[in-house]
Tab-separated table of C-alpha atoms in Angstrom:
chain	number	residue	atom	x	y	z
A	1	UNK	CA	-1.231	63.427	60.200
A	2	UNK	CA	-1.166	65.254	63.891
A	3	UNK	CA	1.703	66.572	64.890
A	4	UNK	CA	2.765	66.609	68.815
A	5	UNK	CA	5.671	66.755	70.937
A	6	UNK	CA	6.612	66.465	75.119
A	7	UNK	CA	7.480	69.686	76.591
A	8	UNK	CA	8.846	70.411	80.040
A	9	UNK	CA	5.771	71.631	81.987
A	10	UNK	CA	5.756	74.138	85.086
A	11	UNK	CA	3.374	73.027	87.375
A	12	UNK	CA	2.584	73.218	90.833
A	13	UNK	CA	4.203	71.402	93.775
A	14	UNK	CA	1.861	68.425	95.112
A	15	UNK	CA	1.367	70.521	98.361
A	16	UNK	CA	0.483	73.661	96.282
A	17	UNK	CA	-1.992	72.281	93.702
A	18	UNK	CA	-4.896	72.385	95.168
A	19	UNK	CA	-4.713	76.127	96.179
A	20	UNK	CA	-3.099	77.036	92.677
A	21	UNK	CA	-5.433	75.183	90.453
A	22	UNK	CA	-8.442	77.398	89.482
A	23	UNK	CA	-11.833	77.200	86.545
A	24	UNK	CA	-10.682	78.511	83.364
A	25	UNK	CA	-10.796	82.160	82.926
A	26	UNK	CA	-13.930	82.349	80.624
A	27	UNK	CA	-16.380	80.315	82.926
A	28	UNK	CA	-16.469	82.945	85.325
A	29	UNK	CA	-16.659	86.734	85.841
A	30	UNK	CA	-14.399	89.090	88.039
A	31	UNK	CA	-16.147	89.656	90.688
A	32	UNK	CA	-16.229	85.922	90.824
A	33	UNK	CA	-12.691	84.980	90.690
A	34	UNK	CA	-12.139	87.766	93.036
A	35	UNK	CA	-14.575	85.732	95.452
A	36	UNK	CA	-13.049	82.481	94.924
A	37	UNK	CA	-9.259	83.876	95.118
A	38	UNK	CA	-9.952	86.008	98.357
A	39	UNK	CA	-7.630	85.195	101.193
A	40	UNK	CA	-5.533	82.493	98.526
A	41	UNK	CA	-2.223	84.003	97.188
A	42	UNK	CA	-1.481	80.829	95.367
A	43	UNK	CA	-4.740	80.823	93.141
A	44	UNK	CA	-4.381	80.853	89.659
A	45	UNK	CA	-6.709	83.594	89.200
A	46	UNK	CA	-3.955	86.046	89.604
A	47	UNK	CA	-2.551	84.717	86.646
A	48	UNK	CA	-5.574	84.658	84.314
A	49	UNK	CA	-8.146	86.749	86.033
A	50	UNK	CA	-5.554	89.080	86.906
A	51	UNK	CA	-8.116	92.248	87.505
A	52	UNK	CA	-8.833	91.115	90.505
A	53	UNK	CA	-5.236	92.518	91.958
A	54	UNK	CA	-6.465	95.849	91.433
A	55	UNK	CA	-9.853	97.606	92.620
A	56	UNK	CA	-13.530	96.515	91.811
A	57	UNK	CA	-14.503	97.604	88.227
A	58	UNK	CA	-10.649	98.083	87.029
A	59	UNK	CA	-11.020	97.435	82.800
A	60	UNK	CA	-9.435	93.550	82.544
A	61	UNK	CA	-8.428	94.600	79.268
A	62	UNK	CA	-6.020	97.490	80.602
A	63	UNK	CA	-2.498	97.234	79.809
A	64	UNK	CA	-1.449	97.083	83.285
A	65	UNK	CA	-3.855	93.981	84.093
A	66	UNK	CA	-1.884	92.460	81.174
A	67	UNK	CA	1.209	93.131	82.971
A	68	UNK	CA	0.072	92.477	86.314
A	69	UNK	CA	-0.122	89.133	84.864
A	70	UNK	CA	3.107	88.705	83.777
A	71	UNK	CA	4.746	89.894	87.707
A	72	UNK	CA	2.017	87.305	88.959
A	73	UNK	CA	4.115	84.845	86.833
A	74	UNK	CA	7.337	85.621	87.185
A	75	UNK	CA	6.411	86.022	91.055
A	76	UNK	CA	4.676	82.466	91.239
A	77	UNK	CA	8.178	81.095	89.731
A	78	UNK	CA	10.586	83.239	92.142
A	79	UNK	CA	8.112	81.931	95.242
A	80	UNK	CA	8.515	77.901	93.940
A	81	UNK	CA	4.647	77.404	94.317
A	82	UNK	CA	5.333	76.223	90.182
A	83	UNK	CA	8.336	74.490	89.217
A	84	UNK	CA	9.529	73.639	85.576
A	85	UNK	CA	10.104	69.823	85.067
A	86	UNK	CA	13.756	68.816	83.674
A	87	UNK	CA	12.646	66.931	81.038
A	88	UNK	CA	10.237	66.943	78.448
A	89	UNK	CA	6.977	64.723	79.482
A	90	UNK	CA	3.714	64.026	78.169
A	91	UNK	CA	1.079	63.979	81.075
A	92	UNK	CA	-2.428	62.489	81.616
A	93	UNK	CA	-5.119	64.634	82.655
A	94	UNK	CA	-7.955	62.551	84.411
A	95	UNK	CA	-11.356	63.955	85.171
A	96	UNK	CA	-14.561	62.570	87.140
A	97	UNK	CA	-17.958	64.314	86.878
A	98	UNK	CA	-20.727	62.214	88.146
A	99	UNK	CA	-19.139	58.723	88.442
A	100	UNK	CA	-17.830	58.787	84.699
A	101	UNK	CA	-14.075	59.899	84.021
A	102	UNK	CA	-12.515	60.812	80.880
A	103	UNK	CA	-8.618	60.004	80.129
A	104	UNK	CA	-6.748	62.565	78.300
A	105	UNK	CA	-2.995	63.235	77.042
A	106	UNK	CA	-1.618	66.877	77.878
A	107	UNK	CA	0.266	67.376	74.712
A	108	UNK	CA	1.735	69.858	72.617
A	109	UNK	CA	0.096	70.594	69.245
A	110	UNK	CA	1.537	72.026	66.463
A	111	UNK	CA	1.258	75.543	64.918
A	112	UNK	CA	1.267	74.396	61.566
A	113	UNK	CA	-1.661	71.986	61.916
A	114	UNK	CA	-3.306	74.378	62.705
A	115	UNK	CA	-3.004	76.663	60.153
A	116	UNK	CA	-2.852	73.795	57.887
A	117	UNK	CA	-6.491	72.963	58.889
A	118	UNK	CA	-5.410	69.775	60.710
A	119	UNK	CA	-6.343	70.773	63.790
A	120	UNK	CA	-10.180	71.425	63.025
A	121	UNK	CA	-12.335	73.362	63.799
A	122	UNK	CA	-16.753	73.842	64.301
A	123	UNK	CA	-17.051	77.429	65.491
A	124	UNK	CA	-16.050	80.785	64.524
A	125	UNK	CA	-13.811	83.326	66.797
A	126	UNK	CA	-14.021	86.919	67.631
A	127	UNK	CA	-11.233	89.316	66.917
A	128	UNK	CA	-11.585	90.958	70.116
A	129	UNK	CA	-11.717	87.738	72.230
A	130	UNK	CA	-8.386	86.411	70.381
A	131	UNK	CA	-6.818	89.668	70.521
A	132	UNK	CA	-7.306	89.338	74.473
A	133	UNK	CA	-5.730	86.052	74.545
A	134	UNK	CA	-2.975	86.851	71.849
A	135	UNK	CA	-2.064	89.562	74.150
A	136	UNK	CA	-2.039	87.108	77.810
A	137	UNK	CA	0.623	85.118	76.041
A	138	UNK	CA	2.617	87.415	74.606
A	139	UNK	CA	3.058	89.063	77.457
A	140	UNK	CA	3.597	85.578	79.721
A	141	UNK	CA	5.493	84.013	76.825
A	142	UNK	CA	3.374	80.960	77.613
A	143	UNK	CA	0.583	78.839	77.318
A	144	UNK	CA	-1.333	79.167	80.564
A	145	UNK	CA	-4.288	77.475	80.254
A	146	UNK	CA	-4.368	74.155	77.964
A	147	UNK	CA	-6.901	74.042	74.966
A	148	UNK	CA	-9.188	70.630	75.071
A	149	UNK	CA	-9.128	68.390	72.009
A	150	UNK	CA	-11.018	65.557	71.169
A	151	UNK	CA	-9.148	62.952	69.041
A	152	UNK	CA	-10.619	59.602	67.346
A	153	UNK	CA	-10.603	57.221	69.646
A	154	UNK	CA	-7.515	54.281	69.370
A	155	UNK	CA	-7.000	51.149	71.248
A	156	UNK	CA	-3.492	51.064	71.786
A	157	UNK	CA	-3.478	54.803	72.830
A	158	UNK	CA	-6.053	54.119	75.247
A	159	UNK	CA	-3.846	50.557	76.895
A	160	UNK	CA	-0.460	53.209	77.386
A	161	UNK	CA	-3.500	55.220	78.981
A	162	UNK	CA	-4.374	52.424	81.412
A	163	UNK	CA	-0.843	51.471	82.062
A	164	UNK	CA	-0.464	54.718	83.176
A	165	UNK	CA	-3.096	55.258	85.043
A	166	UNK	CA	-2.466	52.296	86.931
A	167	UNK	CA	0.044	53.938	88.870
A	168	UNK	CA	-0.192	56.215	91.358
A	169	UNK	CA	-1.214	59.412	90.536
A	170	UNK	CA	1.205	62.699	90.900
A	171	UNK	CA	-2.047	64.703	91.797
A	172	UNK	CA	-5.037	63.647	92.886
A	173	UNK	CA	-8.131	65.943	94.286
A	174	UNK	CA	-11.369	67.035	94.288
A	175	UNK	CA	-12.466	70.512	93.408
A	176	UNK	CA	-14.337	72.633	95.557
A	177	UNK	CA	-17.600	73.791	94.380
A	178	UNK	CA	-18.521	71.430	91.630
A	179	UNK	CA	-16.972	68.394	93.685
A	180	UNK	CA	-15.397	66.732	90.095
A	181	UNK	CA	-12.590	65.001	90.487
A	182	UNK	CA	-8.914	65.596	88.939
A	183	UNK	CA	-5.918	62.998	88.677
A	184	UNK	CA	-2.695	63.974	86.994
A	185	UNK	CA	-0.094	61.295	86.080
A	186	UNK	CA	3.598	62.397	84.452
A	187	UNK	CA	4.906	59.764	81.706
A	188	UNK	CA	8.892	59.643	81.884
A	189	UNK	CA	9.162	56.489	79.842
A	190	UNK	CA	10.947	57.971	76.416
A	191	UNK	CA	9.992	55.024	74.649
A	192	UNK	CA	6.211	55.495	75.557
A	193	UNK	CA	6.490	58.784	74.356
A	194	UNK	CA	8.489	58.440	71.262
A	195	UNK	CA	5.056	55.786	70.659
A	196	UNK	CA	2.348	58.105	71.693
A	197	UNK	CA	4.108	60.764	69.175
A	198	UNK	CA	3.769	57.724	66.304
A	199	UNK	CA	1.010	56.887	67.212
A	200	UNK	CA	-0.656	60.649	66.698
A	201	UNK	CA	1.340	60.938	63.504
A	202	UNK	CA	-0.981	58.185	61.815
A	203	UNK	CA	-4.253	60.425	63.012
A	204	UNK	CA	-5.237	62.755	60.536
A	205	UNK	CA	-6.941	65.032	62.286
A	206	UNK	CA	-7.871	66.690	66.145
A	207	UNK	CA	-10.786	68.562	66.646
A	208	UNK	CA	-11.399	71.614	69.185
A	209	UNK	CA	-13.627	70.676	72.027
A	210	UNK	CA	-13.244	73.269	74.053
A	211	UNK	CA	-11.075	77.021	73.396
A	212	UNK	CA	-11.666	77.599	69.689
A	213	UNK	CA	-10.065	81.341	70.919
A	214	UNK	CA	-7.207	80.159	73.360
A	215	UNK	CA	-6.603	77.777	70.094
A	216	UNK	CA	-6.479	80.508	67.535
A	217	UNK	CA	-4.825	82.877	69.865
A	218	UNK	CA	-2.174	80.642	70.464
A	219	UNK	CA	-1.307	79.442	67.313
A	220	UNK	CA	-1.530	83.057	65.947
A	221	UNK	CA	1.493	84.018	68.504
A	222	UNK	CA	3.404	81.329	67.591
A	223	UNK	CA	3.148	82.409	63.761
A	224	UNK	CA	4.108	85.778	65.020
A	225	UNK	CA	7.204	84.977	66.814
A	226	UNK	CA	8.525	82.870	63.680
A	227	UNK	CA	8.057	85.798	61.348
A	228	UNK	CA	9.677	88.318	63.804
A	229	UNK	CA	12.267	85.531	64.107
A	230	UNK	CA	15.499	85.931	61.306
A	231	UNK	CA	17.187	82.869	62.919
A	232	UNK	CA	13.973	80.542	63.230
A	233	UNK	CA	14.458	77.019	62.281
A	234	UNK	CA	11.446	75.393	63.012
A	235	UNK	CA	11.755	73.424	66.396
A	236	UNK	CA	12.066	76.299	68.467
A	237	UNK	CA	8.650	76.036	71.322
A	238	UNK	CA	6.502	79.032	70.065
A	239	UNK	CA	5.725	76.484	66.906
A	240	UNK	CA	3.784	74.692	69.686
A	241	UNK	CA	0.867	74.746	71.840
A	242	UNK	CA	-0.285	72.973	75.047
A	243	UNK	CA	-3.527	71.080	74.214
A	244	UNK	CA	-5.021	67.943	76.495
A	245	UNK	CA	-6.222	65.249	73.784
A	246	UNK	CA	-9.158	63.255	75.322
A	247	UNK	CA	-10.592	60.268	72.940
A	248	UNK	CA	-14.139	60.805	71.630
A	249	UNK	CA	-16.015	58.009	72.746
A	250	UNK	CA	-15.063	59.515	76.321
A	251	UNK	CA	-16.709	62.867	75.956
A	252	UNK	CA	-20.010	64.344	76.790
A	253	UNK	CA	-21.525	67.266	75.246
A	254	UNK	CA	-24.487	68.672	77.303
A	255	UNK	CA	-27.187	70.821	76.535
A	256	UNK	CA	-26.621	74.568	75.947
A	257	UNK	CA	-30.216	76.407	76.454
A	258	UNK	CA	-31.956	79.846	75.422
A	259	UNK	CA	-33.709	82.910	77.637
A	260	UNK	CA	-35.396	85.277	75.506
A	261	UNK	CA	-36.378	88.984	77.274
A	262	UNK	CA	-39.691	88.986	75.612
A	263	UNK	CA	-41.789	87.652	73.166
A	264	UNK	CA	-41.546	89.953	70.235
A	265	UNK	CA	-44.721	92.227	71.264
A	266	UNK	CA	-46.884	88.647	70.843
A	267	UNK	CA	-49.241	87.304	73.864
A	268	UNK	CA	-48.350	83.721	74.917
A	269	UNK	CA	-51.603	82.554	72.758
A	270	UNK	CA	-50.017	84.472	69.433
A	271	UNK	CA	-46.582	82.734	70.644
A	272	UNK	CA	-48.276	79.483	70.816
A	273	UNK	CA	-50.094	79.760	67.669
A	274	UNK	CA	-47.074	80.635	65.911
A	275	UNK	CA	-44.936	77.679	66.927
A	276	UNK	CA	-47.801	75.327	65.590
A	277	UNK	CA	-46.667	76.057	61.984
A	278	UNK	CA	-43.527	74.352	62.486
A	279	UNK	CA	-43.817	72.059	65.622
A	280	UNK	CA	-46.134	70.327	67.274
A	281	UNK	CA	-46.835	71.762	70.869
A	282	UNK	CA	-48.021	70.089	73.671
A	283	UNK	CA	-48.826	71.431	77.499
A	284	UNK	CA	-46.784	69.163	80.261
A	285	UNK	CA	-47.574	71.519	83.264
A	286	UNK	CA	-45.875	72.485	86.174
A	287	UNK	CA	-43.424	69.989	86.528
A	288	UNK	CA	-40.240	70.390	84.581
A	289	UNK	CA	-39.855	68.746	81.029
A	290	UNK	CA	-36.138	67.773	79.603
A	291	UNK	CA	-35.741	67.195	75.930
A	292	UNK	CA	-35.787	63.458	75.320
A	293	UNK	CA	-34.332	63.413	71.624
A	294	UNK	CA	-33.168	65.031	69.116
A	295	UNK	CA	-35.621	67.457	67.012
A	296	UNK	CA	-37.345	67.790	71.020
A	297	UNK	CA	-37.331	70.982	72.676
A	298	UNK	CA	-38.475	72.083	76.016
A	299	UNK	CA	-40.079	75.124	76.322
A	300	UNK	CA	-40.958	77.305	79.470
A	301	UNK	CA	-43.484	80.218	79.489
A	302	UNK	CA	-45.772	81.908	81.805
A	303	UNK	CA	-45.099	78.874	84.587
A	304	UNK	CA	-45.953	76.307	82.404
A	305	UNK	CA	-43.496	73.511	80.321
A	306	UNK	CA	-44.410	72.906	76.818
A	307	UNK	CA	-42.919	70.014	74.415
A	308	UNK	CA	-42.254	71.010	71.006
A	309	UNK	CA	-41.379	68.614	68.269
A	310	UNK	CA	-39.996	69.508	65.231
A	311	UNK	CA	-42.552	68.869	62.279
A	312	UNK	CA	-40.355	66.475	59.510
A	313	UNK	CA	-40.364	68.998	56.798
A	314	UNK	CA	-38.199	71.912	58.984
A	315	UNK	CA	-35.239	70.668	58.489
A	316	UNK	CA	-32.927	67.873	56.176
A	317	UNK	CA	-31.279	64.888	57.751
A	318	UNK	CA	-28.626	65.156	54.760
A	319	UNK	CA	-27.525	69.042	55.632
A	320	UNK	CA	-25.212	68.668	58.434
A	321	UNK	CA	-26.147	71.936	59.708
A	322	UNK	CA	-29.287	72.493	58.982
A	323	UNK	CA	-30.544	68.806	60.705
A	324	UNK	CA	-29.211	70.908	64.293
A	325	UNK	CA	-31.673	71.508	67.376
A	326	UNK	CA	-30.036	74.678	67.462
A	327	UNK	CA	-29.912	75.706	63.745
A	328	UNK	CA	-33.643	75.206	63.602
A	329	UNK	CA	-34.787	76.291	67.070
A	330	UNK	CA	-32.553	79.606	65.663
A	331	UNK	CA	-34.580	79.587	62.471
A	332	UNK	CA	-38.276	78.989	62.931
A	333	UNK	CA	-38.348	79.973	66.956
A	334	UNK	CA	-35.551	82.775	67.516
A	335	UNK	CA	-35.720	84.191	63.925
A	336	UNK	CA	-39.076	84.007	62.610
A	337	UNK	CA	-41.294	84.275	65.342
A	338	UNK	CA	-38.645	86.562	68.063
A	339	UNK	CA	-37.250	89.043	65.664
A	340	UNK	CA	-33.752	87.573	66.702
A	341	UNK	CA	-31.298	87.818	63.814
A	342	UNK	CA	-27.586	87.211	65.530
A	343	UNK	CA	-27.397	85.424	68.686
A	344	UNK	CA	-23.654	86.888	69.154
A	345	UNK	CA	-24.936	90.329	69.135
A	346	UNK	CA	-28.967	90.431	69.801
A	347	UNK	CA	-29.064	91.986	73.583
A	348	UNK	CA	-32.796	89.822	74.158
A	349	UNK	CA	-30.802	86.531	74.386
A	350	UNK	CA	-28.646	85.077	76.941
A	351	UNK	CA	-27.265	81.414	77.044
A	352	UNK	CA	-27.143	79.011	79.921
A	353	UNK	CA	-24.948	75.849	79.959
A	354	UNK	CA	-26.422	72.448	81.009
A	355	UNK	CA	-24.509	71.799	83.680
A	356	UNK	CA	-26.808	74.648	85.904
A	357	UNK	CA	-29.938	72.459	85.227
A	358	UNK	CA	-33.220	73.501	83.941
A	359	UNK	CA	-34.221	74.298	86.968
A	360	UNK	CA	-31.990	77.993	86.120
A	361	UNK	CA	-34.387	78.387	83.300
A	362	UNK	CA	-37.245	78.482	85.407
A	363	UNK	CA	-36.149	80.788	88.209
A	364	UNK	CA	-35.247	83.321	85.717
A	365	UNK	CA	-38.554	83.219	83.414
A	366	UNK	CA	-40.114	83.288	87.200
A	367	UNK	CA	-38.234	86.182	88.339
A	368	UNK	CA	-39.526	88.186	85.240
A	369	UNK	CA	-35.846	88.945	84.149
A	370	UNK	CA	-36.625	86.387	81.078
A	371	UNK	CA	-39.818	85.936	79.339
A	372	UNK	CA	-39.344	82.189	77.595
A	373	UNK	CA	-36.826	79.798	78.043
A	374	UNK	CA	-35.693	76.846	75.153
A	375	UNK	CA	-33.838	73.628	76.176
A	376	UNK	CA	-32.380	71.630	73.997
A	377	UNK	CA	-31.291	68.091	73.388
A	378	UNK	CA	-27.538	67.717	73.309
A	379	UNK	CA	-25.117	67.765	70.109
A	380	UNK	CA	-23.433	64.208	69.633
A	381	UNK	CA	-19.643	64.351	69.014
A	382	UNK	CA	-20.923	62.237	65.800
A	383	UNK	CA	-22.476	65.576	64.507
A	384	UNK	CA	-19.241	67.734	65.909
A	385	UNK	CA	-16.826	65.569	64.403
A	386	UNK	CA	-19.129	65.455	60.866
A	387	UNK	CA	-19.528	69.056	60.919
A	388	UNK	CA	-15.707	69.862	61.105
A	389	UNK	CA	-14.941	67.139	58.628
A	390	UNK	CA	-17.085	68.736	56.022
A	391	UNK	CA	-15.706	71.947	57.068
A	392	UNK	CA	-19.091	73.364	58.556
A	393	UNK	CA	-19.299	75.576	61.462
A	394	UNK	CA	-22.090	75.083	63.906
A	395	UNK	CA	-24.031	78.349	64.773
A	396	UNK	CA	-23.391	80.233	68.143
A	397	UNK	CA	-23.656	78.802	71.314
A	398	UNK	CA	-24.553	75.163	70.187
A	399	UNK	CA	-21.362	72.872	72.434
A	400	UNK	CA	-21.263	72.625	76.312
A	401	UNK	CA	-18.236	70.472	77.234
A	402	UNK	CA	-18.365	69.152	81.182
A	403	UNK	CA	-16.416	68.984	83.479
A	404	UNK	CA	-14.424	71.565	82.328
A	405	UNK	CA	-10.059	71.220	82.132
A	406	UNK	CA	-8.711	72.493	85.272
A	407	UNK	CA	-6.426	75.414	85.226
A	408	UNK	CA	-2.647	75.457	86.368
A	409	UNK	CA	-1.501	71.535	86.405
A	410	UNK	CA	0.782	72.999	84.225
A	411	UNK	CA	1.641	75.040	82.130
A	412	UNK	CA	3.801	75.553	78.693
A	413	UNK	CA	6.709	78.273	78.537
A	414	UNK	CA	7.152	79.376	74.224
A	415	UNK	CA	11.312	79.624	75.101
């Protein structure tokens, strides 16, 4: 069962929400955050990317940077730029991209559920990234940014959300740069809140879609706090962390593509010949080619696009990991031919989310920065859930969810 609870959200006033709201901390670098926050003292980047308040080149993991985050969080509250709701509530957060809207319930999820595996993962986490987010949670005593969960869609929850969202939203704006729409409603009705809790209690599992490091950090800090509290009784706020839960049938996973700096000493002809061992290789020419189905790849090399189709013996439909296109490309192209053994550490490879388009792959190869690009057909939500349910872990850089959650719409305090 999935244990959730309402919480007293800390939120910006309506007139400031567009100035406070930001992209998540991990989708841009310090220079980009500094540029976006320029001239805007209300930007959440001052809390989630506080190195922007120091000279360029300041280490974002310096202790003084974490302390600055806490100082800025306190300042935002003192100035009334963030204000806490008086009562515990749920919220509905809707995102619109390319004419499609997805509706998420903003809740507090259970640390125990995470520790017991009722919140299922599909990616490995790195200890250094966990520790970075743990420090940020500790110093602020809050989950400043939510994590992104999926749940098996439920007709009654859909109906409750539809009723709530038929009303005027608390926030309604279009974000700059990407043009995605964001709407936010408050659920005040205590009967609806109680019913939502009951419905989730009958849902066996929640699934982390995006935010594995934030989930791990939030749960680990909560676990720390209860172990360090001699009067711990189980209902403290630190036993929960903030998540936006979307029904699985509304979510879109887009492609997550690869760029490699060299051909491992091979000429174009030698590389193409090695590919033919496991793939049908078809020259497509100068026009951008996009993969059309599973086990079909696009490759850009020396000014030309190619269609690569994995031969049937190269994958096993009964193996939830082996059947993934990211596994096929990693094993048979990156490892076997190009000598890239570890996607997490090899400096010869880079990854580009499909939100940037295949034009980004072409540009980086044409510039000479990269030698070859490989575009993949997106993973499905069914594949993700199957892998999580079987206790398996996806290879690195497999899923890219879009749109990303906007940070700063609501914050959860751990007291």
